[in-house]
């Protein structure tokens, strides 16, 4: 768990309104909902990068919207969570939405990421990993997008490979 997500978890334990305020912040551009400042700003302190600040506010809001009490759950990166969702639901729209997320520019990212997180409501997301990846979203080499795609297709293909092998064994 990242230091920031741990910070949010501790705040949540002490103040029941943290999640509702951070969820509400998703209706605004990241970093523009004043009521969220007391929960994010103390962690950021001397941070001057506007892009980085916006990333922290976005992740805080998404964490709050997705939060559920799951002590000991195995958290998974978003690519694997998307693959798990597609494998369990059989929905091919998951892959299309995932590709749209990977193709999102910085302006589209908050909207597409919120949509994806809603779709993954049953998946235990690793928000620390998500935060780290989003900080490098605009990297020219698209390392975050490539890492998420590898996670998705490796896990999607693992399930498909297991099914194919099972079919071969039964014949």
PDB file of C-alpha atoms in Angstrom:
ATOM      1  CA  UNK A   1       0.000   0.000   0.000  1.00  0.00           C
ATOM      2  CA  UNK A   2       1.363   3.424  -0.858  1.00  0.00           C
ATOM      3  CA  UNK A   3       1.903   6.050   1.788  1.00  0.00           C
ATOM      4  CA  UNK A   4      -0.922   8.133   0.330  1.00  0.00           C
ATOM      5  CA  UNK A   5      -3.466   5.315   0.368  1.00  0.00           C
ATOM      6  CA  UNK A   6      -2.408   4.458   3.921  1.00  0.00           C
ATOM      7  CA  UNK A   7      -2.926   8.137   4.798  1.00  0.00           C
ATOM      8  CA  UNK A   8      -6.465   8.028   3.362  1.00  0.00           C
ATOM      9  CA  UNK A   9      -7.225   4.791   5.220  1.00  0.00           C
ATOM     10  CA  UNK A  10      -6.112   6.319   8.526  1.00  0.00           C
ATOM     11  CA  UNK A  11      -8.167   9.460   7.904  1.00  0.00           C
ATOM     12  CA  UNK A  12     -11.152   7.277   7.075  1.00  0.00           C
ATOM     13  CA  UNK A  13     -10.832   5.364  10.362  1.00  0.00           C
ATOM     14  CA  UNK A  14     -10.985   8.624  12.321  1.00  0.00           C
ATOM     15  CA  UNK A  15     -13.537  10.583  10.298  1.00  0.00           C
ATOM     16  CA  UNK A  16     -16.563   8.973   8.673  1.00  0.00           C
ATOM     17  CA  UNK A  17     -17.138  11.839   6.245  1.00  0.00           C
ATOM     18  CA  UNK A  18     -13.788  11.494   4.463  1.00  0.00           C
ATOM     19  CA  UNK A  19     -15.052   9.073   1.832  1.00  0.00           C
ATOM     20  CA  UNK A  20     -18.245  10.999   1.098  1.00  0.00           C
ATOM     21  CA  UNK A  21     -16.320  14.249   0.578  1.00  0.00           C
ATOM     22  CA  UNK A  22     -13.713  12.588  -1.622  1.00  0.00           C
ATOM     23  CA  UNK A  23     -16.435  10.798  -3.618  1.00  0.00           C
ATOM     24  CA  UNK A  24     -18.145  14.147  -4.141  1.00  0.00           C
ATOM     25  CA  UNK A  25     -14.871  15.576  -5.450  1.00  0.00           C
ATOM     26  CA  UNK A  26     -15.227  13.350  -8.529  1.00  0.00           C
ATOM     27  CA  UNK A  27     -17.977  15.676  -9.795  1.00  0.00           C
ATOM     28  CA  UNK A  28     -15.296  18.361 -10.211  1.00  0.00           C
ATOM     29  CA  UNK A  29     -12.018  18.569 -12.049  1.00  0.00           C
ATOM     30  CA  UNK A  30      -9.273  16.949  -9.927  1.00  0.00           C
ATOM     31  CA  UNK A  31      -8.103  19.384  -7.274  1.00  0.00           C
ATOM     32  CA  UNK A  32     -10.960  21.849  -7.681  1.00  0.00           C
ATOM     33  CA  UNK A  33     -13.303  20.687  -4.911  1.00  0.00           C
ATOM     34  CA  UNK A  34     -12.375  22.828  -1.915  1.00  0.00           C
ATOM     35  CA  UNK A  35     -13.905  20.490   0.683  1.00  0.00           C
ATOM     36  CA  UNK A  36     -11.368  17.798  -0.316  1.00  0.00           C
ATOM     37  CA  UNK A  37      -8.350  20.005   0.452  1.00  0.00           C
ATOM     38  CA  UNK A  38      -8.071  19.050   4.160  1.00  0.00           C
ATOM     39  CA  UNK A  39      -7.742  15.377   3.201  1.00  0.00           C
ATOM     40  CA  UNK A  40      -5.243  15.632   0.351  1.00  0.00           C
ATOM     41  CA  UNK A  41      -3.195  18.787   0.897  1.00  0.00           C
ATOM     42  CA  UNK A  42      -1.534  17.728   4.177  1.00  0.00           C
ATOM     43  CA  UNK A  43      -0.075  14.733   2.361  1.00  0.00           C
ATOM     44  CA  UNK A  44       1.172  16.808  -0.580  1.00  0.00           C
ATOM     45  CA  UNK A  45       2.715  19.619   1.510  1.00  0.00           C
ATOM     46  CA  UNK A  46       5.505  21.011  -0.698  1.00  0.00           C
ATOM     47  CA  UNK A  47       4.369  19.501  -3.996  1.00  0.00           C
ATOM     48  CA  UNK A  48       4.453  22.113  -6.787  1.00  0.00           C
ATOM     49  CA  UNK A  49       3.599  20.026  -9.862  1.00  0.00           C
ATOM     50  CA  UNK A  50      -0.004  20.718 -10.876  1.00  0.00           C
ATOM     51  CA  UNK A  51      -0.203  17.461 -12.817  1.00  0.00           C
ATOM     52  CA  UNK A  52       0.973  15.451  -9.817  1.00  0.00           C
ATOM     53  CA  UNK A  53      -1.452  17.260  -7.500  1.00  0.00           C
ATOM     54  CA  UNK A  54      -4.356  16.512  -9.839  1.00  0.00           C
ATOM     55  CA  UNK A  55      -3.341  12.857  -9.930  1.00  0.00           C
ATOM     56  CA  UNK A  56      -3.486  12.617  -6.139  1.00  0.00           C
ATOM     57  CA  UNK A  57      -6.937  14.248  -6.036  1.00  0.00           C
ATOM     58  CA  UNK A  58      -8.211  11.914  -8.764  1.00  0.00           C
ATOM     59  CA  UNK A  59      -6.928   8.809  -7.006  1.00  0.00           C
ATOM     60  CA  UNK A  60      -8.348  10.009  -3.672  1.00  0.00           C
ATOM     61  CA  UNK A  61     -11.798  10.404  -5.218  1.00  0.00           C
ATOM     62  CA  UNK A  62     -11.666   7.071  -7.010  1.00  0.00           C
ATOM     63  CA  UNK A  63     -10.389   5.333  -3.869  1.00  0.00           C
ATOM     64  CA  UNK A  64     -13.341   6.763  -1.934  1.00  0.00           C
ATOM     65  CA  UNK A  65     -15.856   5.710  -4.582  1.00  0.00           C
ATOM     66  CA  UNK A  66     -14.455   2.189  -4.745  1.00  0.00           C
ATOM     67  CA  UNK A  67     -13.702   1.720  -1.039  1.00  0.00           C
ATOM     68  CA  UNK A  68     -15.074  -1.210   0.898  1.00  0.00           C
ATOM     69  CA  UNK A  69     -13.867  -2.814   4.049  1.00  0.00           C
ATOM     70  CA  UNK A  70     -11.771  -5.773   2.968  1.00  0.00           C
ATOM     71  CA  UNK A  71      -9.136  -6.599   5.486  1.00  0.00           C
ATOM     72  CA  UNK A  72      -6.600  -8.963   3.963  1.00  0.00           C
ATOM     73  CA  UNK A  73      -7.935  -8.853   0.381  1.00  0.00           C
ATOM     74  CA  UNK A  74      -5.302  -9.400  -2.296  1.00  0.00           C
ATOM     75  CA  UNK A  75      -5.104  -6.126  -4.182  1.00  0.00           C
ATOM     76  CA  UNK A  76      -4.515  -6.323  -7.923  1.00  0.00           C
ATOM     77  CA  UNK A  77      -3.232  -3.848 -10.516  1.00  0.00           C
ATOM     78  CA  UNK A  78      -5.888  -2.320 -12.742  1.00  0.00           C
ATOM     79  CA  UNK A  79      -4.873  -4.317 -15.841  1.00  0.00           C
ATOM     80  CA  UNK A  80      -5.300  -7.585 -13.995  1.00  0.00           C
ATOM     81  CA  UNK A  81      -8.560  -6.358 -12.431  1.00  0.00           C
ATOM     82  CA  UNK A  82      -9.913  -5.625 -15.917  1.00  0.00           C
ATOM     83  CA  UNK A  83      -8.873  -9.088 -17.130  1.00  0.00           C
ATOM     84  CA  UNK A  84     -10.484 -10.678 -14.077  1.00  0.00           C
ATOM     85  CA  UNK A  85     -13.687  -8.756 -14.765  1.00  0.00           C
ATOM     86  CA  UNK A  86     -13.767  -9.814 -18.402  1.00  0.00           C
ATOM     87  CA  UNK A  87     -12.994 -13.433 -17.503  1.00  0.00           C
ATOM     88  CA  UNK A  88     -15.729 -13.575 -14.860  1.00  0.00           C
ATOM     89  CA  UNK A  89     -18.389 -11.591 -16.742  1.00  0.00           C
ATOM     90  CA  UNK A  90     -17.686 -12.786 -20.268  1.00  0.00           C
ATOM     91  CA  UNK A  91     -18.247  -9.205 -21.421  1.00  0.00           C
ATOM     92  CA  UNK A  92     -16.131  -8.199 -24.388  1.00  0.00           C
ATOM     93  CA  UNK A  93     -16.915  -4.532 -23.721  1.00  0.00           C
ATOM     94  CA  UNK A  94     -14.415  -4.636 -20.848  1.00  0.00           C
ATOM     95  CA  UNK A  95     -11.540  -4.933 -23.303  1.00  0.00           C
ATOM     96  CA  UNK A  96     -12.890  -2.100 -25.455  1.00  0.00           C
ATOM     97  CA  UNK A  97     -13.250   0.165 -22.409  1.00  0.00           C
ATOM     98  CA  UNK A  98      -9.796  -0.831 -21.215  1.00  0.00           C
ATOM     99  CA  UNK A  99      -8.256   0.068 -24.586  1.00  0.00           C
ATOM    100  CA  UNK A 100     -10.099   3.415 -24.503  1.00  0.00           C
ATOM    101  CA  UNK A 101      -8.652   4.033 -21.051  1.00  0.00           C
ATOM    102  CA  UNK A 102      -5.129   3.238 -22.267  1.00  0.00           C
ATOM    103  CA  UNK A 103      -5.622   5.611 -25.197  1.00  0.00           C
ATOM    104  CA  UNK A 104      -6.881   8.480 -23.021  1.00  0.00           C
ATOM    105  CA  UNK A 105      -4.944  11.705 -22.981  1.00  0.00           C
ATOM    106  CA  UNK A 106      -4.480  13.663 -19.747  1.00  0.00           C
ATOM    107  CA  UNK A 107      -7.799  15.518 -20.212  1.00  0.00           C
ATOM    108  CA  UNK A 108      -9.835  12.372 -20.920  1.00  0.00           C
ATOM    109  CA  UNK A 109      -8.181  10.289 -18.223  1.00  0.00           C
ATOM    110  CA  UNK A 110     -10.318  11.276 -15.189  1.00  0.00           C
ATOM    111  CA  UNK A 111     -13.578  10.485 -16.988  1.00  0.00           C
ATOM    112  CA  UNK A 112     -12.436   7.186 -18.499  1.00  0.00           C
ATOM    113  CA  UNK A 113     -10.784   6.045 -15.294  1.00  0.00           C
ATOM    114  CA  UNK A 114     -13.939   6.778 -13.262  1.00  0.00           C
ATOM    115  CA  UNK A 115     -15.974   4.735 -15.746  1.00  0.00           C
ATOM    116  CA  UNK A 116     -13.566   1.824 -15.504  1.00  0.00           C
ATOM    117  CA  UNK A 117     -13.503   1.852 -11.708  1.00  0.00           C
ATOM    118  CA  UNK A 118     -17.309   1.729 -11.618  1.00  0.00           C
ATOM    119  CA  UNK A 119     -17.165  -1.322 -13.876  1.00  0.00           C
ATOM    120  CA  UNK A 120     -14.612  -2.961 -11.555  1.00  0.00           C
ATOM    121  CA  UNK A 121     -16.674  -2.485  -8.384  1.00  0.00           C
ATOM    122  CA  UNK A 122     -16.150  -6.129  -7.341  1.00  0.00           C
ATOM    123  CA  UNK A 123     -12.396  -6.127  -7.938  1.00  0.00           C
ATOM    124  CA  UNK A 124      -9.951  -5.296  -5.104  1.00  0.00           C
ATOM    125  CA  UNK A 125      -7.857  -2.618  -6.845  1.00  0.00           C
ATOM    126  CA  UNK A 126      -4.312  -1.756  -5.772  1.00  0.00           C
ATOM    127  CA  UNK A 127      -4.684   2.022  -5.547  1.00  0.00           C
ATOM    128  CA  UNK A 128      -1.035   2.514  -4.637  1.00  0.00           C
ATOM    129  CA  UNK A 129      -0.044   0.878  -7.918  1.00  0.00           C
ATOM    130  CA  UNK A 130      -2.699   2.929  -9.734  1.00  0.00           C
ATOM    131  CA  UNK A 131      -1.345   6.176  -8.259  1.00  0.00           C
ATOM    132  CA  UNK A 132       2.210   5.343  -9.253  1.00  0.00           C
ATOM    133  CA  UNK A 133       1.183   4.510 -12.821  1.00  0.00           C
ATOM    134  CA  UNK A 134      -0.904   7.643 -13.256  1.00  0.00           C
ATOM    135  CA  UNK A 135       2.015   9.838 -12.242  1.00  0.00           C
ATOM    136  CA  UNK A 136       3.803   8.666 -15.407  1.00  0.00           C
ATOM    137  CA  UNK A 137       0.757   8.662 -17.672  1.00  0.00           C
ATOM    138  CA  UNK A 138       2.061  11.374 -20.010  1.00  0.00           C
ATOM    139  CA  UNK A 139       5.486   9.744 -20.457  1.00  0.00           C
ATOM    140  CA  UNK A 140       6.370   9.688 -24.168  1.00  0.00           C
ATOM    141  CA  UNK A 141       7.204   5.985 -24.024  1.00  0.00           C
ATOM    142  CA  UNK A 142       3.787   5.142 -22.489  1.00  0.00           C
ATOM    143  CA  UNK A 143       5.334   2.797 -19.937  1.00  0.00           C
ATOM    144  CA  UNK A 144       2.277   2.841 -17.690  1.00  0.00           C
ATOM    145  CA  UNK A 145      -0.065   2.010 -20.547  1.00  0.00           C
ATOM    146  CA  UNK A 146       2.243  -0.786 -21.692  1.00  0.00           C
ATOM    147  CA  UNK A 147       2.494  -2.235 -18.185  1.00  0.00           C
ATOM    148  CA  UNK A 148      -1.284  -2.175 -17.727  1.00  0.00           C
ATOM    149  CA  UNK A 149      -1.793  -3.778 -21.168  1.00  0.00           C
ATOM    150  CA  UNK A 150       0.680  -6.552 -20.312  1.00  0.00           C
ATOM    151  CA  UNK A 151      -1.142  -7.200 -17.026  1.00  0.00           C
ATOM    152  CA  UNK A 152      -4.459  -7.345 -18.848  1.00  0.00           C
ATOM    153  CA  UNK A 153      -3.451  -9.647 -21.694  1.00  0.00           C
ATOM    154  CA  UNK A 154      -1.269 -11.937 -19.595  1.00  0.00           C
ATOM    155  CA  UNK A 155      -4.113 -12.539 -17.187  1.00  0.00           C
ATOM    156  CA  UNK A 156      -6.726 -12.754 -19.909  1.00  0.00           C
ATOM    157  CA  UNK A 157      -4.649 -15.254 -21.848  1.00  0.00           C
ATOM    158  CA  UNK A 158      -3.836 -17.256 -18.714  1.00  0.00           C
ATOM    159  CA  UNK A 159      -7.543 -17.922 -18.205  1.00  0.00           C
ATOM    160  CA  UNK A 160      -8.058 -18.699 -21.909  1.00  0.00           C
ATOM    161  CA  UNK A 161      -5.010 -20.992 -21.948  1.00  0.00           C
ATOM    162  CA  UNK A 162      -6.330 -22.891 -18.935  1.00  0.00           C
ATOM    163  CA  UNK A 163      -9.712 -23.361 -20.616  1.00  0.00           C
ATOM    164  CA  UNK A 164      -8.098 -24.515 -23.866  1.00  0.00           C
ATOM    165  CA  UNK A 165      -5.868 -26.986 -22.010  1.00  0.00           C
ATOM    166  CA  UNK A 166      -8.876 -28.273 -20.054  1.00  0.00           C
ATOM    167  CA  UNK A 167     -10.786 -28.860 -23.303  1.00  0.00           C
ATOM    168  CA  UNK A 168      -7.814 -30.728 -24.814  1.00  0.00           C
ATOM    169  CA  UNK A 169      -7.491 -32.905 -21.709  1.00  0.00           C
ATOM    170  CA  UNK A 170     -11.172 -33.889 -21.803  1.00  0.00           C
ATOM    171  CA  UNK A 171     -10.996 -35.013 -25.454  1.00  0.00           C
TER     172      UNK A 171
END
